Short mmCIF file of C-alpha atoms in Angstrom, two decimals:
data_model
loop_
_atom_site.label_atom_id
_atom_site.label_comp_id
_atom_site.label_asym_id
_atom_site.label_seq_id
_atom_site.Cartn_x
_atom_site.Cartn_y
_atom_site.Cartn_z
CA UNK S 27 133.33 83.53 158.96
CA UNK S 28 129.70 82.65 158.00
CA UNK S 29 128.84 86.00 156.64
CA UNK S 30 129.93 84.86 152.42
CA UNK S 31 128.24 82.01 152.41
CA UNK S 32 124.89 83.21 154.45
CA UNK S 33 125.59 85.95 151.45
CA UNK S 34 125.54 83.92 148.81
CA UNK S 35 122.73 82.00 149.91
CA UNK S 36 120.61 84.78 150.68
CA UNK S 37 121.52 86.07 146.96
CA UNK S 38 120.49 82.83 145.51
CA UNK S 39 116.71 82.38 147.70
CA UNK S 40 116.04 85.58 146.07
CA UNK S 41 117.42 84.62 142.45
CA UNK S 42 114.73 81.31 142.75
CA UNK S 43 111.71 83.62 143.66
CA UNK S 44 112.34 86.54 141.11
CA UNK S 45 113.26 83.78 137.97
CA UNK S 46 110.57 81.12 139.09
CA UNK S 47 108.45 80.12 136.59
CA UNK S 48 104.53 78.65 136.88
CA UNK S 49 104.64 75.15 135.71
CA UNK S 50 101.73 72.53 135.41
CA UNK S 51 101.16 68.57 135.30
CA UNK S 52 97.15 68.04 134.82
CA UNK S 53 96.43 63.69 134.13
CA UNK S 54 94.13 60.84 134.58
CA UNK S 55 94.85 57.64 136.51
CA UNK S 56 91.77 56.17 136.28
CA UNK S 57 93.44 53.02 138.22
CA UNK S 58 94.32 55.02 141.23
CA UNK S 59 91.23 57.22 141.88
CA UNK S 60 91.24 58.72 145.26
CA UNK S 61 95.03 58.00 145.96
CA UNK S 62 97.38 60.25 146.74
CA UNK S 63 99.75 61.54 144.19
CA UNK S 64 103.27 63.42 144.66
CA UNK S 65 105.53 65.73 142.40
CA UNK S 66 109.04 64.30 143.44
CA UNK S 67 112.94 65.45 142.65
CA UNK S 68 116.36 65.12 143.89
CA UNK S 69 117.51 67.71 146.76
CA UNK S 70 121.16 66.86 145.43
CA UNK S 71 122.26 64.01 143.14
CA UNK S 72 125.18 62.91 145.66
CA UNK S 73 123.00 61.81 148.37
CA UNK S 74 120.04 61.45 146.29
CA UNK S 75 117.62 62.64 149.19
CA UNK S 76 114.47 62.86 147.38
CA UNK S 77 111.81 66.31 147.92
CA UNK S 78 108.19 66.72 147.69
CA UNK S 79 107.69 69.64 145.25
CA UNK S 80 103.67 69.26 145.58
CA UNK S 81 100.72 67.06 146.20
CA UNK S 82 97.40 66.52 145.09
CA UNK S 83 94.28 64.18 145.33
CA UNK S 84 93.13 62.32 142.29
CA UNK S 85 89.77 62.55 142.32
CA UNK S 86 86.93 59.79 142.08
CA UNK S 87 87.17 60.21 138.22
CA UNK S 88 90.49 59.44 137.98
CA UNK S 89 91.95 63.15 137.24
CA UNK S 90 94.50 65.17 139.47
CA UNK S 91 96.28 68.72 138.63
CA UNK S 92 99.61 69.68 140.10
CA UNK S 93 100.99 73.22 140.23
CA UNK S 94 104.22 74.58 140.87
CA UNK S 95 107.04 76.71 140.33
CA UNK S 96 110.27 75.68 138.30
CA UNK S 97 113.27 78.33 138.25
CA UNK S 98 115.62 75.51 135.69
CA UNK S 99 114.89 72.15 134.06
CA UNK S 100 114.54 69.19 136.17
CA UNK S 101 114.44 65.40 136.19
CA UNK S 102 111.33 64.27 138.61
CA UNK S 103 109.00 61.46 139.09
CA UNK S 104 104.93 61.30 139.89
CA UNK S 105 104.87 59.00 143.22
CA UNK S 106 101.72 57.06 143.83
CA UNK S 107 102.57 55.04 146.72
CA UNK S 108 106.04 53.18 146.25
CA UNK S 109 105.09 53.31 142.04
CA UNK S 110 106.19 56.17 140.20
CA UNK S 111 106.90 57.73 136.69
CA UNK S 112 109.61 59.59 135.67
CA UNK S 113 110.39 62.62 133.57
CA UNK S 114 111.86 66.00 133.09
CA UNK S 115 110.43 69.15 133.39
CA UNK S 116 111.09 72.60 132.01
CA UNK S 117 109.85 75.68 133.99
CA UNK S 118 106.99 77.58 132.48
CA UNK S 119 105.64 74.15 131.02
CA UNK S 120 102.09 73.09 130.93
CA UNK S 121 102.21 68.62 130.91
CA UNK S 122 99.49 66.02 130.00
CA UNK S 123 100.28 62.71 131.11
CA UNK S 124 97.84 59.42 130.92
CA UNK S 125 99.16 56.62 132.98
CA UNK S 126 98.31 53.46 131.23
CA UNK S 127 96.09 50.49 133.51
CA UNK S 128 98.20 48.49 135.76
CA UNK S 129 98.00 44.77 135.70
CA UNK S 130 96.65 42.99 139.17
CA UNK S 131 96.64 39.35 139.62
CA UNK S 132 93.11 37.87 139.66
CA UNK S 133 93.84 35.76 141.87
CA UNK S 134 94.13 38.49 144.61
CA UNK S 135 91.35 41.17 144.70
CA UNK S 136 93.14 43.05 147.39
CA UNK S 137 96.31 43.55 145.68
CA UNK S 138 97.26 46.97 145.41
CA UNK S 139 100.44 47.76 142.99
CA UNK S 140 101.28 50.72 143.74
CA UNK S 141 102.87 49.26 146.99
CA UNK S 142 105.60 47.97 144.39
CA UNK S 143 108.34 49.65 143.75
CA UNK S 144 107.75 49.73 139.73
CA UNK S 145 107.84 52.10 136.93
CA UNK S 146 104.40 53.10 135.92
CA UNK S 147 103.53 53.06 132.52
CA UNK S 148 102.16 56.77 130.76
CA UNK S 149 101.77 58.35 127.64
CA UNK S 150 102.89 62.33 127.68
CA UNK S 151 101.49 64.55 125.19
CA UNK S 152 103.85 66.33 124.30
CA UNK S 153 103.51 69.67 122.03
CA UNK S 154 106.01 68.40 119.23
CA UNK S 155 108.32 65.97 118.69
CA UNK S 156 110.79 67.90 119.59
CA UNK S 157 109.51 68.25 123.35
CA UNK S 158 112.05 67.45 125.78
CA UNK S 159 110.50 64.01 127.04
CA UNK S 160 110.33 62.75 123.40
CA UNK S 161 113.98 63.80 122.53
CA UNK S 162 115.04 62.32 125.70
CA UNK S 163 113.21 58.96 124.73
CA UNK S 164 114.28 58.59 121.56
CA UNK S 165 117.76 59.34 122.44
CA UNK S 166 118.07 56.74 125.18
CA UNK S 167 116.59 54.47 122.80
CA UNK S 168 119.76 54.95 120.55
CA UNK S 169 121.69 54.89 122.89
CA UNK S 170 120.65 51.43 124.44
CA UNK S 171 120.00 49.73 121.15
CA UNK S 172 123.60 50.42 120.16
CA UNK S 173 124.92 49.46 124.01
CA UNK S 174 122.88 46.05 123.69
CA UNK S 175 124.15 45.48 120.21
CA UNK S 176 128.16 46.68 120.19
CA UNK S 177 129.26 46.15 123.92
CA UNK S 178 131.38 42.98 124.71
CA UNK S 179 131.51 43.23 128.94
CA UNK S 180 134.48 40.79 128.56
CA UNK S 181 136.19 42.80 126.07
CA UNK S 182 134.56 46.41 125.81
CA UNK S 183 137.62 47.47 123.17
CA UNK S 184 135.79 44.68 120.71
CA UNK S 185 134.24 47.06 118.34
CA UNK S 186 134.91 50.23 119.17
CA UNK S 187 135.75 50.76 115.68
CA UNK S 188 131.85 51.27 115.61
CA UNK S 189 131.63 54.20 118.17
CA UNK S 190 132.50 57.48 116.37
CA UNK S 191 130.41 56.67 113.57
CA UNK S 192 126.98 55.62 115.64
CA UNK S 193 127.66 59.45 117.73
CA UNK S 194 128.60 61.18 114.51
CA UNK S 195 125.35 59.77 113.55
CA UNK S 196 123.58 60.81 116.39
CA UNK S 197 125.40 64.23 116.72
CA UNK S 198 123.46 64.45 112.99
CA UNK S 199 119.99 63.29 114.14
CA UNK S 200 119.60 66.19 116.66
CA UNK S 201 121.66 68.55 114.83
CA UNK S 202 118.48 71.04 114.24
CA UNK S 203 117.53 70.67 118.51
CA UNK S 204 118.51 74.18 119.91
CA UNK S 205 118.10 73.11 123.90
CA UNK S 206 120.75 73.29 126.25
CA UNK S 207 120.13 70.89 128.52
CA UNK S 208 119.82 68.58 125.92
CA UNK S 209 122.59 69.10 124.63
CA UNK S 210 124.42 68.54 127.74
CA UNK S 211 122.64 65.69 128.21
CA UNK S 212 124.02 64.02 124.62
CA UNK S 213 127.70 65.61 125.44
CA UNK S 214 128.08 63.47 128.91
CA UNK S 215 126.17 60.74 127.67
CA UNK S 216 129.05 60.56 124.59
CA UNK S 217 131.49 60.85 127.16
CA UNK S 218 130.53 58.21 129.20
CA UNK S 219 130.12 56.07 125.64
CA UNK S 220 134.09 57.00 124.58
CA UNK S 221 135.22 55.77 128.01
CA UNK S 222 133.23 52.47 127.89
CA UNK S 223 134.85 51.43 124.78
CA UNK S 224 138.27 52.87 125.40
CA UNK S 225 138.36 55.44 123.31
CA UNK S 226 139.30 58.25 125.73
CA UNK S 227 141.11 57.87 129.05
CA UNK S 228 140.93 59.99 132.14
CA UNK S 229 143.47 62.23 132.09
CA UNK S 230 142.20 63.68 128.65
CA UNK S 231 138.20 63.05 130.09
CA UNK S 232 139.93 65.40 133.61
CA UNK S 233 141.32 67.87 130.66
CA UNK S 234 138.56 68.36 128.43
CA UNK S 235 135.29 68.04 130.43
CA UNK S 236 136.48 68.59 134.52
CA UNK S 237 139.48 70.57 135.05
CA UNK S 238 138.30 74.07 133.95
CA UNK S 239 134.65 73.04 133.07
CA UNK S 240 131.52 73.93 135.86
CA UNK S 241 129.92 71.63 137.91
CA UNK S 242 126.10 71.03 136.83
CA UNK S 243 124.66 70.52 140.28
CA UNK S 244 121.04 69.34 139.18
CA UNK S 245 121.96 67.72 135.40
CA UNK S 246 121.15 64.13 135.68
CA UNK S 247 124.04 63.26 132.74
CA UNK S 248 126.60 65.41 134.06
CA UNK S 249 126.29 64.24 137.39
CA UNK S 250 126.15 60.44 135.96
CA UNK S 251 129.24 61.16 134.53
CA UNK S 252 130.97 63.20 137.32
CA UNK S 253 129.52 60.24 140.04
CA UNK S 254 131.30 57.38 137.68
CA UNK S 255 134.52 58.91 137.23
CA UNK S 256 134.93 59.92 140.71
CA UNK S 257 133.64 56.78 142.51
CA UNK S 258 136.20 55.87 144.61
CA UNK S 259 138.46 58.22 143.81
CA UNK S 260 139.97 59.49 147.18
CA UNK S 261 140.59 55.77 148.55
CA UNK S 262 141.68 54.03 145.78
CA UNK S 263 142.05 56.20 142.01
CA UNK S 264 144.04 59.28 142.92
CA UNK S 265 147.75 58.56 142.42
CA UNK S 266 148.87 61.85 144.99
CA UNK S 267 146.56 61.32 148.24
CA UNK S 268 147.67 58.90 150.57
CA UNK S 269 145.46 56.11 152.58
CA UNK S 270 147.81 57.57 155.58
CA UNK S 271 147.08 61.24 154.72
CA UNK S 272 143.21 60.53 154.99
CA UNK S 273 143.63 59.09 158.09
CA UNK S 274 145.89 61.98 159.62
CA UNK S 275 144.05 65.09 158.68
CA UNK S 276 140.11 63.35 159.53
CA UNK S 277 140.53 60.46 162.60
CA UNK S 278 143.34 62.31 163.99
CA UNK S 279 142.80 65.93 162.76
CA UNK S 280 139.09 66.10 161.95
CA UNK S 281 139.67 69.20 159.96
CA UNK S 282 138.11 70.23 157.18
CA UNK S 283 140.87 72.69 156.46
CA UNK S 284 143.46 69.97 156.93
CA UNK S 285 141.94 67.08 154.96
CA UNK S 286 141.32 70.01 151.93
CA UNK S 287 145.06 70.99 151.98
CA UNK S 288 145.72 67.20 151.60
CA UNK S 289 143.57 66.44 148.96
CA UNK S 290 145.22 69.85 147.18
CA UNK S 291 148.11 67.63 146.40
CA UNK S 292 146.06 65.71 143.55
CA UNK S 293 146.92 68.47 140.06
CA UNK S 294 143.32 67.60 138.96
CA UNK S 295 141.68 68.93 142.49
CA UNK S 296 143.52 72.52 142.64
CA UNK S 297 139.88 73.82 141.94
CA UNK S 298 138.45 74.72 145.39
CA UNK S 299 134.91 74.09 144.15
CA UNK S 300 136.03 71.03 142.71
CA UNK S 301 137.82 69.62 145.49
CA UNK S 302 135.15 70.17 148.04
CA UNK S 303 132.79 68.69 145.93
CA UNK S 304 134.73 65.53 144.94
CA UNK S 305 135.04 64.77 148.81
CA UNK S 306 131.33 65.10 149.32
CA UNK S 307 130.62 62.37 146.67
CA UNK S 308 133.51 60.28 148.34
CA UNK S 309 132.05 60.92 151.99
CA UNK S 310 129.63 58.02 151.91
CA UNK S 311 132.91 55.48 150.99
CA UNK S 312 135.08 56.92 153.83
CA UNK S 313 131.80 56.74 156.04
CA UNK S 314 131.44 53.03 155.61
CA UNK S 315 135.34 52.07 155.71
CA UNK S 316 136.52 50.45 158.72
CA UNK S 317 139.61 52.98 158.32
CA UNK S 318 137.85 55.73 159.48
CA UNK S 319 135.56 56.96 162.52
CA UNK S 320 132.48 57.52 161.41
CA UNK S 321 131.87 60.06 164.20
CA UNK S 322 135.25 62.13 162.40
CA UNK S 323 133.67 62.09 159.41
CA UNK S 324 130.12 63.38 160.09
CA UNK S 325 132.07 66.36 162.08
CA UNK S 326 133.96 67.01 158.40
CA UNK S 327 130.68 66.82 157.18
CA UNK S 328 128.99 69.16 159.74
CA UNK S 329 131.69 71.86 158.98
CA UNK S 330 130.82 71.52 155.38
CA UNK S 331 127.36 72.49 156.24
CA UNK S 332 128.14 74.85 158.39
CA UNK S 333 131.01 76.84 156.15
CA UNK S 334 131.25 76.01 152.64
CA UNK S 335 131.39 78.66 150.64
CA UNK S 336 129.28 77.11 148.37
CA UNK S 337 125.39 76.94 149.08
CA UNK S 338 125.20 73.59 146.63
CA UNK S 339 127.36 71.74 149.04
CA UNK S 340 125.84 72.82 152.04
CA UNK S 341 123.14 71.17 150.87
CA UNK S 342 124.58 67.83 150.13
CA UNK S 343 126.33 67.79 153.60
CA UNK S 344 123.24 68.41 155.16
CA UNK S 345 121.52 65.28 153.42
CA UNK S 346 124.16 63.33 153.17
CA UNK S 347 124.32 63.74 157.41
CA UNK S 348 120.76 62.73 157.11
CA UNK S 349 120.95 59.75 154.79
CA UNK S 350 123.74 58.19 156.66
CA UNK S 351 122.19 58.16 160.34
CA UNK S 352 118.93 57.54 159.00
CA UNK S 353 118.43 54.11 160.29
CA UNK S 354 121.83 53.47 162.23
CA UNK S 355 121.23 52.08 165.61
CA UNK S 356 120.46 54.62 168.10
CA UNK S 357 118.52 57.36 165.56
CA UNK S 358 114.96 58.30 166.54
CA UNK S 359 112.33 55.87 164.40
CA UNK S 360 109.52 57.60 162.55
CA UNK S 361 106.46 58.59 164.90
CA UNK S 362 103.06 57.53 163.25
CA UNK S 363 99.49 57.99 164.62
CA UNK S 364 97.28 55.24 163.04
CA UNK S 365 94.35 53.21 164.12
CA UNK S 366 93.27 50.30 165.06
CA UNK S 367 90.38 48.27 163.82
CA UNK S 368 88.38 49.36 166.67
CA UNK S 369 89.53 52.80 165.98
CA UNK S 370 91.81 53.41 169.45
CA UNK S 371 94.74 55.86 167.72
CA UNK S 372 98.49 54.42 168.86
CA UNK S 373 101.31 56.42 168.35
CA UNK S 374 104.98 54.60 168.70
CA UNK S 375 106.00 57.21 171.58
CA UNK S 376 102.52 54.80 173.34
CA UNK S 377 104.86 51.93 173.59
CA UNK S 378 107.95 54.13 175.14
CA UNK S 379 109.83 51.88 177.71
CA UNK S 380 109.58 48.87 176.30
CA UNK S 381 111.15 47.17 173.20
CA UNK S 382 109.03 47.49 170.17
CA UNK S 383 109.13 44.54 167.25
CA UNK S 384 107.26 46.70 164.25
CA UNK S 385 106.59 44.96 161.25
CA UNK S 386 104.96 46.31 157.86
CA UNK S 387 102.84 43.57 155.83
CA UNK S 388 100.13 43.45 153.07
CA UNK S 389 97.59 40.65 152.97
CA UNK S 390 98.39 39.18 149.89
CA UNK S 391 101.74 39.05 150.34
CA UNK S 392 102.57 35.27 151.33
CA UNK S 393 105.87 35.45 152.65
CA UNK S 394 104.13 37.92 155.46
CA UNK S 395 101.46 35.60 156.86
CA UNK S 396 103.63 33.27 156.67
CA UNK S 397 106.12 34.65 158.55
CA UNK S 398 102.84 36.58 160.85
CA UNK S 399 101.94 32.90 161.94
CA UNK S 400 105.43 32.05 162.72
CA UNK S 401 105.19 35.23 164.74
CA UNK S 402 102.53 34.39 166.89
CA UNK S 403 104.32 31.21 168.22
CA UNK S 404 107.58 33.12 169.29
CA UNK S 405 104.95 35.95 170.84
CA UNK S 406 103.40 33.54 173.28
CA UNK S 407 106.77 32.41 174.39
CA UNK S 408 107.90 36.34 175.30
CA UNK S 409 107.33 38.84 178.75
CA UNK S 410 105.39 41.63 177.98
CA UNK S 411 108.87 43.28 177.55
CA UNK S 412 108.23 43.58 173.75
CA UNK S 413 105.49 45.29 172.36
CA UNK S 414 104.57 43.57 168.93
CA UNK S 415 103.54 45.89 166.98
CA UNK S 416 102.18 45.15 162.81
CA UNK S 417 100.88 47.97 160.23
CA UNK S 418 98.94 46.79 157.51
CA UNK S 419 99.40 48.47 153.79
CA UNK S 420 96.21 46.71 152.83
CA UNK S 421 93.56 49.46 150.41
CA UNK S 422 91.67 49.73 153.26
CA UNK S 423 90.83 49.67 157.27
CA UNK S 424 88.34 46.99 155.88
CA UNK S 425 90.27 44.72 154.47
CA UNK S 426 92.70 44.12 158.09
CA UNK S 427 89.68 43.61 159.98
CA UNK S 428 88.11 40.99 157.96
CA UNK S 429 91.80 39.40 157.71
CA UNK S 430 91.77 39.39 161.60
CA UNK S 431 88.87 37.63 161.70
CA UNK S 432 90.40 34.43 160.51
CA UNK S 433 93.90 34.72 162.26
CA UNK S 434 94.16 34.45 165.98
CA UNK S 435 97.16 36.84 165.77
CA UNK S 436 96.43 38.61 169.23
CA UNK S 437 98.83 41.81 169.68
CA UNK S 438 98.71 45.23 168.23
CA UNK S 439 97.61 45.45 164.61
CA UNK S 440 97.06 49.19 162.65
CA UNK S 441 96.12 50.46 159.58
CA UNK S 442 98.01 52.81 157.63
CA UNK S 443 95.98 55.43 155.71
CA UNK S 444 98.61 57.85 154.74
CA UNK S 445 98.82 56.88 150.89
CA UNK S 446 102.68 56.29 151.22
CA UNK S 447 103.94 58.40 153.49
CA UNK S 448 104.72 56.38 156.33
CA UNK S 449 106.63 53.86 153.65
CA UNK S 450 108.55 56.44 152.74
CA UNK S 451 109.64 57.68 156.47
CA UNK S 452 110.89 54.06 157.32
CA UNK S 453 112.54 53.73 153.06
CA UNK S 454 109.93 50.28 152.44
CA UNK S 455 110.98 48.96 148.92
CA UNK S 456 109.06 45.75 149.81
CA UNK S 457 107.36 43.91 152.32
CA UNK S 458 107.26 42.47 154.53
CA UNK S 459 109.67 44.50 156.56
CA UNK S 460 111.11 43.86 160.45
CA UNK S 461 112.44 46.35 162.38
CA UNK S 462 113.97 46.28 166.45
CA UNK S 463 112.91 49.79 168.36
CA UNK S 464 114.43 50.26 171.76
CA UNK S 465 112.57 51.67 174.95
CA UNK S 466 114.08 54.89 173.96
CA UNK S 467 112.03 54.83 170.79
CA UNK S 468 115.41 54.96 168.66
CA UNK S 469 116.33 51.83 166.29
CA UNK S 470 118.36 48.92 167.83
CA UNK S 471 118.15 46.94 164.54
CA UNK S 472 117.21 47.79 160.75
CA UNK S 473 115.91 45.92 159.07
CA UNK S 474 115.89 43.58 162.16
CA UNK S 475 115.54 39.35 161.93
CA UNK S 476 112.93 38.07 160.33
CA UNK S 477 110.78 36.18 162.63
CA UNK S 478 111.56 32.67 160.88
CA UNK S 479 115.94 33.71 160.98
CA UNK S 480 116.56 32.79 164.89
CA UNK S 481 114.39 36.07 165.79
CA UNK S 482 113.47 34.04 169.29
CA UNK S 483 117.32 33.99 170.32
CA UNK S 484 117.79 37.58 169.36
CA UNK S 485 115.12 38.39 171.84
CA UNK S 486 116.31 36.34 174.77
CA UNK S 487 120.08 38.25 173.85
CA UNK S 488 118.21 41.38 173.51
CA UNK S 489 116.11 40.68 177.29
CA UNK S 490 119.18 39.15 179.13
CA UNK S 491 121.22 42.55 178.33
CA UNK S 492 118.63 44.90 179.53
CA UNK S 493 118.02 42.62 183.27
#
């Protein structure tokens, strides 16, 4: 049964190397000379697992060049740390792009801001005006300035008198724009704007732009629109599946085959490609609903992965599988090798058979010491049972050892010199950040107690259980 879709895969690897196109970022940040710098996308836009495309150095000067191959038109971000800046790109493109200076607090001279999770600032020179980036901008800008200035959220039907003639106006303003993908990116964007205010419902949004319309795997508008009108869909929107029919054909069933027949019932999912994709975007709800075993569901998901015809959805089962175990108690936490200020390496697999408490702090983040000196008074009460364990996000190896110097913090302290990447492994969106490791090296708790919320008792539970 796996031949088709192996097939179909196979037919599409070699579609991506023969239609591949060279394409080319080349910048300055003069701000972050010497960092790390990384070409990001979406693997799928229903789990929204990012991917590395490439990575470069920027160089003492400030400049970095990124090359790559595009085989369709992408939306993507430049990651500097946790910082990043977002745009599209078209394969066979050549891009210029000047991040602007980011603002540091003078008050701390070790701040470092690309350990926030902001949008950075850039100007892209574009060849015309009528570059992809710049009609993007200037549409979005319509866009929000008539959102901010027409939509009542008590009463969205207010003026919706004003809708058709602000996108018959826009419709005009990029009549003369001969690109497809922005023109698909104006069509959804208009849908989404006539079901805000009313104007169109879903049975004639289902008839027009679902029912016999394909599915735009990587457009960011389409799949806006497609992830809003089918939120929720199986539990609580479609009128023909049945909360009792879900639970049947995946806790008792776990069939894939089943569960599809099932959701067949709803006239608007008679589509096979469709259907399967509508229950991949409603996995993560039936995954997090007390009505259903989440073990059940991952096995519907596995057979997706493993069978679907459909290479695009084997893909978002696979991620999705990832992204929802990815810090559940009992999955494996990211190994790291990093060093110490006297330069010993530790890896996390060094500290197998005990409990580890890892924390992740910056030193001019005030919340952390704060919480670091509370730390040290529950550490001196603890066995060596727990291994305390804290990785410093600081510019450099520098900067932790002087800051040791004036603490008498006395238990394992590292440095972190990969530029980002460990952040990324354990998904850091700010600091400071606690997390419980078991003697297995698997998470017991994520994000786990801070050590000012009761994080004594939930040791002593933690001790008493394992005696």
């Amino acid at each position: 049964m796996f031949y088709k879709p192996l097939f179909v895969f196979f037919l599409l690897l070699i579609s991506t190397f023969i239609h591949a196109q060279n394409t080319s970022i080349t910048g300055t940040a003069s701000d972050a000379a010497g960092k790390i710098i990384r070409l990001k996308t979406w693997s799928d836009q229903i789990s929204y697992r990012d991917t590395t495309l490439t990575i470069s150095q920027i160089d003492s000067s400030g400049q970095f060049k990124l090359q790559f191959n595009l085989t369709a038109t992408i939306p993507a971000w430049l990651s500097i740390g946790l910082s990043k800046a977002e745009l599209y790109l078209e394969p066979g493109h050549a891009y210029q792009i000047k991040f602007h200076p980011v603002k540091r607090p003078s008050n701390y001279p070790n701040f470092n801001p690309y350990l926030l999770p902001q949008n950075l600032e850039f100007t892209l020179a574009d060849s015309d005006s009528s570059g992809l980036n710049s009609l993007i901008r200037k549409a979005d800008s319509l866009l929000d300035d008539f959102l901010q200035k027409n939509l009542d959220p008590i009463n969205p039907k207010r003026n919706k008198s004003n809708v058709e003639p602000f996108l018959e106006e826009l419709s005009n303003h990029f009549q003369s724009i001969n690109n497809k993908f922005f023109t698909e990116y104006i069509q959804y964007n208009t849908v989404t704007i006539r079901e805000i205010f009313g104007l169109m419902g879903k049975a004639e949004i289902a008839r027009k732009y679902i029912r016999n319309s394909p599915v735009l795997y990587n457009h960011p508008a389409y799949m806006n629109f497609f992830n809003d009108f089918f939120q929720e869909y199986l539990l609580s929107q479609s009128q023909n599946i049945s909360l009792s029919d879900l639970d049947y054909t995946i806790n008792n069933l776990q069939s894939l085959p089943a569960l599809m027949d099932s959701l067949g019932k709803d006239s608007l999912l008679q589509n096979e490609t469709l259907r399967e994709f509508v229950l991949l975007k409603n996995i993560r709800s039936l995954y997090q609903s007390d009505n259903f075993n989440k073990k059940a569901v991952l096995k519907i998901l596995t057979d997706i992965e493993n069978t679907s015809k459909f290479p695009e959805h084997r893909l978002v089962a696979q991620n999705l599988i990832f992204e929802l175990q990815r810090f559940e108690t009992g999955q494996p936490a990211p190994d790291f090798r990093l060093n110490d200020i006297k330069n010993k390496t530790f890896s996390l697999d060094d500290f197998r058979g005990k409990y580890v408490y890892l924390s992740f702090y910056t030193s001019w983040c005030r919340p952390c010491i704060e919480e670091l000196d509370t730390l040290q008074k529950i550490a001196a009460k603890i066995n060596d049972s727990i291994c305390f364990v804290t990785i410093s996000e600081d510019n450099s190896m520098e900067i932790l050892s002087d800051f040791l110097k004036k603490k008498t913090w006395d238990w394992t302290f590292l440095f972190d010199d990969t530029q980002g990447e460990l952040p990324e492994k354990y998904g850091i969106n700010s600091f400071p950040l606690y997390i419980l490791i078991d003697p297995e090296g698997n998470f017991l708790q994520f994000p786990a107690p801070a050590p000012g919320e009761k994080l004594e008792k939930t040791f002593n539970q933690i001790l008493s259980k394992s005696r």
